[in-house]
Tab-separated table of C-alpha atoms and ligand atoms in Angstrom:
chain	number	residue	atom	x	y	z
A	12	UNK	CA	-64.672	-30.005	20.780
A	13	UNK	CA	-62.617	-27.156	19.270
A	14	UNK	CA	-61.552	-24.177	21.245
A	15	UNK	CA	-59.536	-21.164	21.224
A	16	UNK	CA	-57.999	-20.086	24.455
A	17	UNK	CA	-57.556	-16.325	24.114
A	18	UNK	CA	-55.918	-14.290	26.791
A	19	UNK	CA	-52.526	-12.153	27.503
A	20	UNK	CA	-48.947	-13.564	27.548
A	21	UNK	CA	-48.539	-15.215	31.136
A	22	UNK	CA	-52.746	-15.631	31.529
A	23	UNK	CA	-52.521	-19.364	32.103
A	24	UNK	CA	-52.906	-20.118	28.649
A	25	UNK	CA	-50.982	-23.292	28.490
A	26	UNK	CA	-51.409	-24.417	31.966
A	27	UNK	CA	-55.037	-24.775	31.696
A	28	UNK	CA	-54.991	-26.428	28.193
A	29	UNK	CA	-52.713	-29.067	29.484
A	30	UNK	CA	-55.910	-30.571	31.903
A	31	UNK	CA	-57.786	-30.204	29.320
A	32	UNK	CA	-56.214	-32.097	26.854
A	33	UNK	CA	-56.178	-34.584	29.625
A	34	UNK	CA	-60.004	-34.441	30.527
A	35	UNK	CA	-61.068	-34.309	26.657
A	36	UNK	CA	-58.864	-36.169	24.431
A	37	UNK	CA	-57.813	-33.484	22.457
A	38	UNK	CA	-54.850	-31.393	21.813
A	39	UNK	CA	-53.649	-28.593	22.347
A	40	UNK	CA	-52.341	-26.384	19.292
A	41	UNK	CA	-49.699	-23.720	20.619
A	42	UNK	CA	-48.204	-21.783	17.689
A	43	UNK	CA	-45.600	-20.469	20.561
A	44	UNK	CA	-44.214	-24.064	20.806
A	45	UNK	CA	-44.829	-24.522	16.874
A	46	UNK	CA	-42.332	-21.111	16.288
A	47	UNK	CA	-39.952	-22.149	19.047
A	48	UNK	CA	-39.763	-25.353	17.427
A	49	UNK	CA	-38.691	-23.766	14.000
A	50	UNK	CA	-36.189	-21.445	15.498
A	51	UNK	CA	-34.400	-24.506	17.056
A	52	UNK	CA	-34.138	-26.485	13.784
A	53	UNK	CA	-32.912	-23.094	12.154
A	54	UNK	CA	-35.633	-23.425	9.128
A	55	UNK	CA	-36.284	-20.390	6.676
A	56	UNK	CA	-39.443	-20.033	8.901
A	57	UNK	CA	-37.660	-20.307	11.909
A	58	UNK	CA	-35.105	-17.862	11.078
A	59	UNK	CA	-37.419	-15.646	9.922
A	60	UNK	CA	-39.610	-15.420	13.268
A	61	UNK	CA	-35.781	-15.412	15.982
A	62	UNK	CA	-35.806	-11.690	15.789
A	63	UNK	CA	-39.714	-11.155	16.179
A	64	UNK	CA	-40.089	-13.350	19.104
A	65	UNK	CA	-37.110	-11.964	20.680
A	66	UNK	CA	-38.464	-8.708	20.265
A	67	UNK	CA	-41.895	-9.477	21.620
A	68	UNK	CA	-43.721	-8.911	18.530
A	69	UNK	CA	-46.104	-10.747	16.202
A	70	UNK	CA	-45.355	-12.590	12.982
A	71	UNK	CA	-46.602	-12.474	10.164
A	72	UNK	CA	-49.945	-13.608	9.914
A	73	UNK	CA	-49.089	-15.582	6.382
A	74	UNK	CA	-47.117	-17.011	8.273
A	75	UNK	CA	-48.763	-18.324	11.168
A	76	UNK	CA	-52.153	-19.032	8.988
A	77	UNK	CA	-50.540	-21.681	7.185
A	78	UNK	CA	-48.643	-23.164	10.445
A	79	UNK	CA	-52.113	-23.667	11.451
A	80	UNK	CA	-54.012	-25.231	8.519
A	81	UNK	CA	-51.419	-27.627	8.446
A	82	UNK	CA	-51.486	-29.238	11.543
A	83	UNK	CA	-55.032	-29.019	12.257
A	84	UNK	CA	-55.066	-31.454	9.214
A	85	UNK	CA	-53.132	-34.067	10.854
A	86	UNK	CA	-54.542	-37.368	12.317
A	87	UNK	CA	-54.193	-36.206	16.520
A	88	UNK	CA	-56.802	-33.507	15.580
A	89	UNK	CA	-60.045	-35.788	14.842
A	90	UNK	CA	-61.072	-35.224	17.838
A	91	UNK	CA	-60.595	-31.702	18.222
A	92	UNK	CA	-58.039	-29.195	19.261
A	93	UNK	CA	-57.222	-26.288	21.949
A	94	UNK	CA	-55.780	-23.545	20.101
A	95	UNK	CA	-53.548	-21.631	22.196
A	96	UNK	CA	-52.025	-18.047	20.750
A	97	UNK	CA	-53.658	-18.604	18.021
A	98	UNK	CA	-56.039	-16.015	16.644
A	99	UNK	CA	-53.603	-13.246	17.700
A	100	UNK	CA	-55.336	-10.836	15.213
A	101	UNK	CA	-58.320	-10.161	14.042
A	102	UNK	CA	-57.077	-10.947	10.196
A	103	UNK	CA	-55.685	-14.137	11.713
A	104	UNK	CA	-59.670	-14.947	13.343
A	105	UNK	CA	-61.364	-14.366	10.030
A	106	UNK	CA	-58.907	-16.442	8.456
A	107	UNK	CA	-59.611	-19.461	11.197
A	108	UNK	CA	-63.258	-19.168	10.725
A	109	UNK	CA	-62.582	-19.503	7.066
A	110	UNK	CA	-60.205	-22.254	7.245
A	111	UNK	CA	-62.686	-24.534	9.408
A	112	UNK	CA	-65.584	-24.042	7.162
A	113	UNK	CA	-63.668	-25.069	4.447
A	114	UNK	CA	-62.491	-28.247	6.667
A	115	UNK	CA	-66.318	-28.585	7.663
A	116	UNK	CA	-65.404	-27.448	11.316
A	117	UNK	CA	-66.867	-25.287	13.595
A	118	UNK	CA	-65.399	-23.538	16.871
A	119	UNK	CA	-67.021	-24.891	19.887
A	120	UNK	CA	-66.014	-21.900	22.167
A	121	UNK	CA	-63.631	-19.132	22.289
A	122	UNK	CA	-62.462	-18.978	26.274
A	123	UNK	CA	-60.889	-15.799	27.328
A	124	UNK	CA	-58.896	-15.737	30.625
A	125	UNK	CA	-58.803	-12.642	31.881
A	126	UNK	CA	-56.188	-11.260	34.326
A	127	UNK	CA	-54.618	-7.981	35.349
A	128	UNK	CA	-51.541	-6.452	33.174
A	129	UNK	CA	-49.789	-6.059	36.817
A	130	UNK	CA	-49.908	-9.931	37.711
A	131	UNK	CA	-48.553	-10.882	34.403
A	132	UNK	CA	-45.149	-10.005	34.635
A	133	UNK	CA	-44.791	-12.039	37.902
A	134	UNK	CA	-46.079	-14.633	36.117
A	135	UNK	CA	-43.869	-14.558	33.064
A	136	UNK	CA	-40.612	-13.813	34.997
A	137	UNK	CA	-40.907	-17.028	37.040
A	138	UNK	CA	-42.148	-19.346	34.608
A	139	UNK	CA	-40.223	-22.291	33.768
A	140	UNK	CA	-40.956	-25.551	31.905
A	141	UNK	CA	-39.629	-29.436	32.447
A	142	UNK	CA	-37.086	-29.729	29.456
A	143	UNK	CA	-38.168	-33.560	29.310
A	144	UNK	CA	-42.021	-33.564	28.940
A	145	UNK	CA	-42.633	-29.669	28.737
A	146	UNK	CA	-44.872	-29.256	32.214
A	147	UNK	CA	-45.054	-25.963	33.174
A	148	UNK	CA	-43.668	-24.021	36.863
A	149	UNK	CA	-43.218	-21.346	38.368
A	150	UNK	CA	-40.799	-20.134	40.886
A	151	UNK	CA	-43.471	-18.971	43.384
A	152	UNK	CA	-47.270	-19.964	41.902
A	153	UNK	CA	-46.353	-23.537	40.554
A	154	UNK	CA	-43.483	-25.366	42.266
A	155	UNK	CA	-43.014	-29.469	42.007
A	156	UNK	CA	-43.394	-30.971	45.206
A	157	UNK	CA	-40.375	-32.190	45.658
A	158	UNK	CA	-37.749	-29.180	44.082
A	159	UNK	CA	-35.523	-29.498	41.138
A	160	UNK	CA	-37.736	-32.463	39.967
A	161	UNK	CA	-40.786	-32.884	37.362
A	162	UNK	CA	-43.766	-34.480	38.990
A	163	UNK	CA	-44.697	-35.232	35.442
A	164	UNK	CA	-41.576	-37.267	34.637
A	165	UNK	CA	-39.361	-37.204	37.362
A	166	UNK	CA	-36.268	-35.046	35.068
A	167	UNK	CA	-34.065	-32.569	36.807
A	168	UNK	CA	-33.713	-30.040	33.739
A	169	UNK	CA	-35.668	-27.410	33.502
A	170	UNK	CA	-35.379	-24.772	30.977
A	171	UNK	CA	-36.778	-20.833	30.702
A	172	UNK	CA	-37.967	-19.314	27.632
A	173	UNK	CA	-35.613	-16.447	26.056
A	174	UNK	CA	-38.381	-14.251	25.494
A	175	UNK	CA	-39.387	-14.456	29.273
A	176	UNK	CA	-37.491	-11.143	30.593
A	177	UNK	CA	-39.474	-8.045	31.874
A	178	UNK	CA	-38.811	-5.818	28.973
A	179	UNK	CA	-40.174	-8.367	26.242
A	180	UNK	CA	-43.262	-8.936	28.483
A	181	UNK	CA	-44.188	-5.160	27.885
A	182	UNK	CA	-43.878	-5.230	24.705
A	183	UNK	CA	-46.137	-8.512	23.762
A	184	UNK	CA	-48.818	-7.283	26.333
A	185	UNK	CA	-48.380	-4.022	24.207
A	186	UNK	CA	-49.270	-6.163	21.481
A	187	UNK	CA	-51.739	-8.215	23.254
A	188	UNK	CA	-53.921	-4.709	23.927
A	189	UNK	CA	-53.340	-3.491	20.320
A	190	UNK	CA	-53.762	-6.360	18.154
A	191	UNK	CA	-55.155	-9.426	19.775
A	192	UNK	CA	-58.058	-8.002	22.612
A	193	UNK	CA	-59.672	-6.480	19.411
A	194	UNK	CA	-60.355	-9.892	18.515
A	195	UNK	CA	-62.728	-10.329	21.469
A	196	UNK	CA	-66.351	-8.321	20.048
A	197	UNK	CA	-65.799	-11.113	16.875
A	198	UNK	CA	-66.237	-14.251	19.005
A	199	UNK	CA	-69.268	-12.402	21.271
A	200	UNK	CA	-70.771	-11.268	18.358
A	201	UNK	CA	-70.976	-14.905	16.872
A	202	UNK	CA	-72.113	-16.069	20.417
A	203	UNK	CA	-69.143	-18.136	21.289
A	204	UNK	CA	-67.421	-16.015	23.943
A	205	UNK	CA	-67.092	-17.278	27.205
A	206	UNK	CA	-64.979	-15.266	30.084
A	207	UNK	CA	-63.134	-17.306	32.490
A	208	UNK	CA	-61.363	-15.286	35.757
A	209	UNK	CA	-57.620	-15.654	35.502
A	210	UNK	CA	-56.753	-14.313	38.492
A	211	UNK	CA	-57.746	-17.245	40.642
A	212	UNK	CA	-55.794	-20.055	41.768
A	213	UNK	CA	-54.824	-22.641	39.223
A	214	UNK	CA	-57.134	-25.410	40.194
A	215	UNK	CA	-60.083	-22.645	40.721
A	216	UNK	CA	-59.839	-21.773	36.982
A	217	UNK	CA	-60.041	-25.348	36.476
A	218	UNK	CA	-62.855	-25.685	37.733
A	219	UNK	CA	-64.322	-22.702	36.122
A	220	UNK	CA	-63.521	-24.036	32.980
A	221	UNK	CA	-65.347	-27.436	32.967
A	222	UNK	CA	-68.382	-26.044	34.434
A	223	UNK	CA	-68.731	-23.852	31.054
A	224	UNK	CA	-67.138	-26.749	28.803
A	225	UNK	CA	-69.359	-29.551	30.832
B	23	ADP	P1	-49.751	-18.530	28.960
B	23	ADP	O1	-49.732	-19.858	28.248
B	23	ADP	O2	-51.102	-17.873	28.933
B	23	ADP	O3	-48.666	-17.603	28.494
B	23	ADP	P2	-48.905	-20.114	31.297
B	23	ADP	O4	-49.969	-21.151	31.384
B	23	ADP	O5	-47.587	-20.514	30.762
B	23	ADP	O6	-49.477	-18.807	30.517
B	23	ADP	O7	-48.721	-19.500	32.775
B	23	ADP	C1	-47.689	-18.539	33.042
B	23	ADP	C2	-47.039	-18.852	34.397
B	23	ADP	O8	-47.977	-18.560	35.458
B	23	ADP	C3	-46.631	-20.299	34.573
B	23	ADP	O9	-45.400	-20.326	35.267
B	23	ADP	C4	-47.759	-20.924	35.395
B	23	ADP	O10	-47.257	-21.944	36.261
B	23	ADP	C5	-48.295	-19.746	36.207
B	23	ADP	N1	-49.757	-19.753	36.327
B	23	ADP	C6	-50.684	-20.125	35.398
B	23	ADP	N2	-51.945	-19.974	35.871
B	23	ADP	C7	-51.832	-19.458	37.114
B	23	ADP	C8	-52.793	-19.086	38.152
B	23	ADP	N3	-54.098	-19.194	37.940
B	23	ADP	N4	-52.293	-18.598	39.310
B	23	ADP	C9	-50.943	-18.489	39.515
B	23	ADP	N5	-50.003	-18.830	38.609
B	23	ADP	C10	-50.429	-19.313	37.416
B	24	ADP	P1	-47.436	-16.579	25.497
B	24	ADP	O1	-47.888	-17.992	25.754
B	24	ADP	O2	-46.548	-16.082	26.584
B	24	ADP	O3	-48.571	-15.668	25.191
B	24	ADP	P2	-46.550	-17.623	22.942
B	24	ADP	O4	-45.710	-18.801	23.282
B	24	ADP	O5	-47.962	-17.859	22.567
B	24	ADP	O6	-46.503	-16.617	24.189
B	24	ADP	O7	-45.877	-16.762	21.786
B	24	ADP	C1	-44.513	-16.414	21.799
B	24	ADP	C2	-44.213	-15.530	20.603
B	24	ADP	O8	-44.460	-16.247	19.372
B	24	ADP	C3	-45.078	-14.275	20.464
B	24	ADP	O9	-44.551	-13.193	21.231
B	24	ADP	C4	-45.021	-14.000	18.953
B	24	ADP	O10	-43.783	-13.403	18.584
B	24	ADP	C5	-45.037	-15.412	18.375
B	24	ADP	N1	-46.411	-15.895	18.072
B	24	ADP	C6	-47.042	-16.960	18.653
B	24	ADP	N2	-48.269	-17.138	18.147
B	24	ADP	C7	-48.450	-16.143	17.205
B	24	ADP	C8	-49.516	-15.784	16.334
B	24	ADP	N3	-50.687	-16.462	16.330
B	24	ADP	N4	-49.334	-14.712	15.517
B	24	ADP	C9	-48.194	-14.026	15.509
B	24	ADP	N5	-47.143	-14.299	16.313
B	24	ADP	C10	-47.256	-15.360	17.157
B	25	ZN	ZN1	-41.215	-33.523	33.108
């Protein structure tokens, strides 16, 4: 099974692809984690994206393209792959669907999570993730049971993402609207658009989920 998870900066995005990785055996692709990774090891690439990301706006889709083709070429991908912030522009979709055919791959589904421009900065502004095994929280929505420690793994540091601040949010849902909802007619067109209610509760989304992906 390969799926893109399309939806705006705080839709539940990663949270949802964590399960299911879990319930599928497959993995999830996040070109957010990919980019944070280079910044932190200071490559050319890495360097290259800081003051974008910072900024709340898009690399370059070169850039990202080949990121991609990469990794979807590694051994964890046989059995397929969640790609999450990845198409981000239409260029960047006709590019996938190019780059799978040539790989003899086809998408399975493209699942949009939709939820209200007002609710994401809520979202955003409390998120946090484990710094150990990279489970996601949030302050209000998402807490561990017991606080200060990952149910996951049981570490006490967490960390928040630099970009996470009110004034970058606008600006990458400002790119969200402009340059990656555009991508949505493509997959419905092609018949592999499926819309999935963000605004629920976590485990209701869940659920909504693996009734479409069975
Ligand atoms: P994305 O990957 O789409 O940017 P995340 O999955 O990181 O979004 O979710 C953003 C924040 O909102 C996280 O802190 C997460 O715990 C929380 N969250 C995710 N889904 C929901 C939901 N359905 N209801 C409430 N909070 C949610
Ligand atoms: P979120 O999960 O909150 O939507 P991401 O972690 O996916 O955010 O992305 C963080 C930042 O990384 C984006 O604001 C953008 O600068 C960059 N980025 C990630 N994926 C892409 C992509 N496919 N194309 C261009 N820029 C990207
Ligand atoms: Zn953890």
């Amino acid at each position: 099974m390969n799926l893109v998870f399309l939806g705006p900066p705080g839709a539940g995005k990663g949270t949802q692809a964590k399960r299911i990785e879990d319930r599928y055996s497959i993995v999830q692709l996040s070109t957010g984690d990919m980019l944070r990774a280079e910044v932190t090891s200071g490559s050319d690439l890495g360097v290259e994206a800081k003051g974008l990301m910072e900024a709340g706006k898009l690399v370059s889709d070169e850039m990202i393209i080949s990121i991609v083709a990469n990794r979807i070429d590694q051994d964890d991908c046989k059995n397929g792959f969640i790609l999450d912030g990845f198409p981000r522009t239409v260029n960047q979709a006709e590019a996938l669907t190019d780059m799978l055919e040539q790989k003899g791959l086809k998408l399975t589904y493209c699942v949009s999570l939709k939820v209200d421009d007002e609710l994401l900065v809520a979202r955003i502004t409390g998120r946090y993730t484990c710094a150990k095994c990279g489970q996601g929280y949030h302050d209000e929505f998402e807490k561990p049971s017991k606080e200060g420690v990952c149910d996951k793994c049981g570490a006490t540091e967490f960390s928040r993402r630099a970009d996470d601040n009110e004034e970058t949010v606008r600006s990458r849902l400002e790119a969200y609207h402009n340059e990656t909802a555009p991508i949505l007619p493509y997959y419905e067109e092609r018949d592999l658009l499926r819309t999935v209610d963000g605004m629920a509760p976590i485990d209701e989304v869940t659920k909504e989920l693996n009734a479409i992906l069975g």
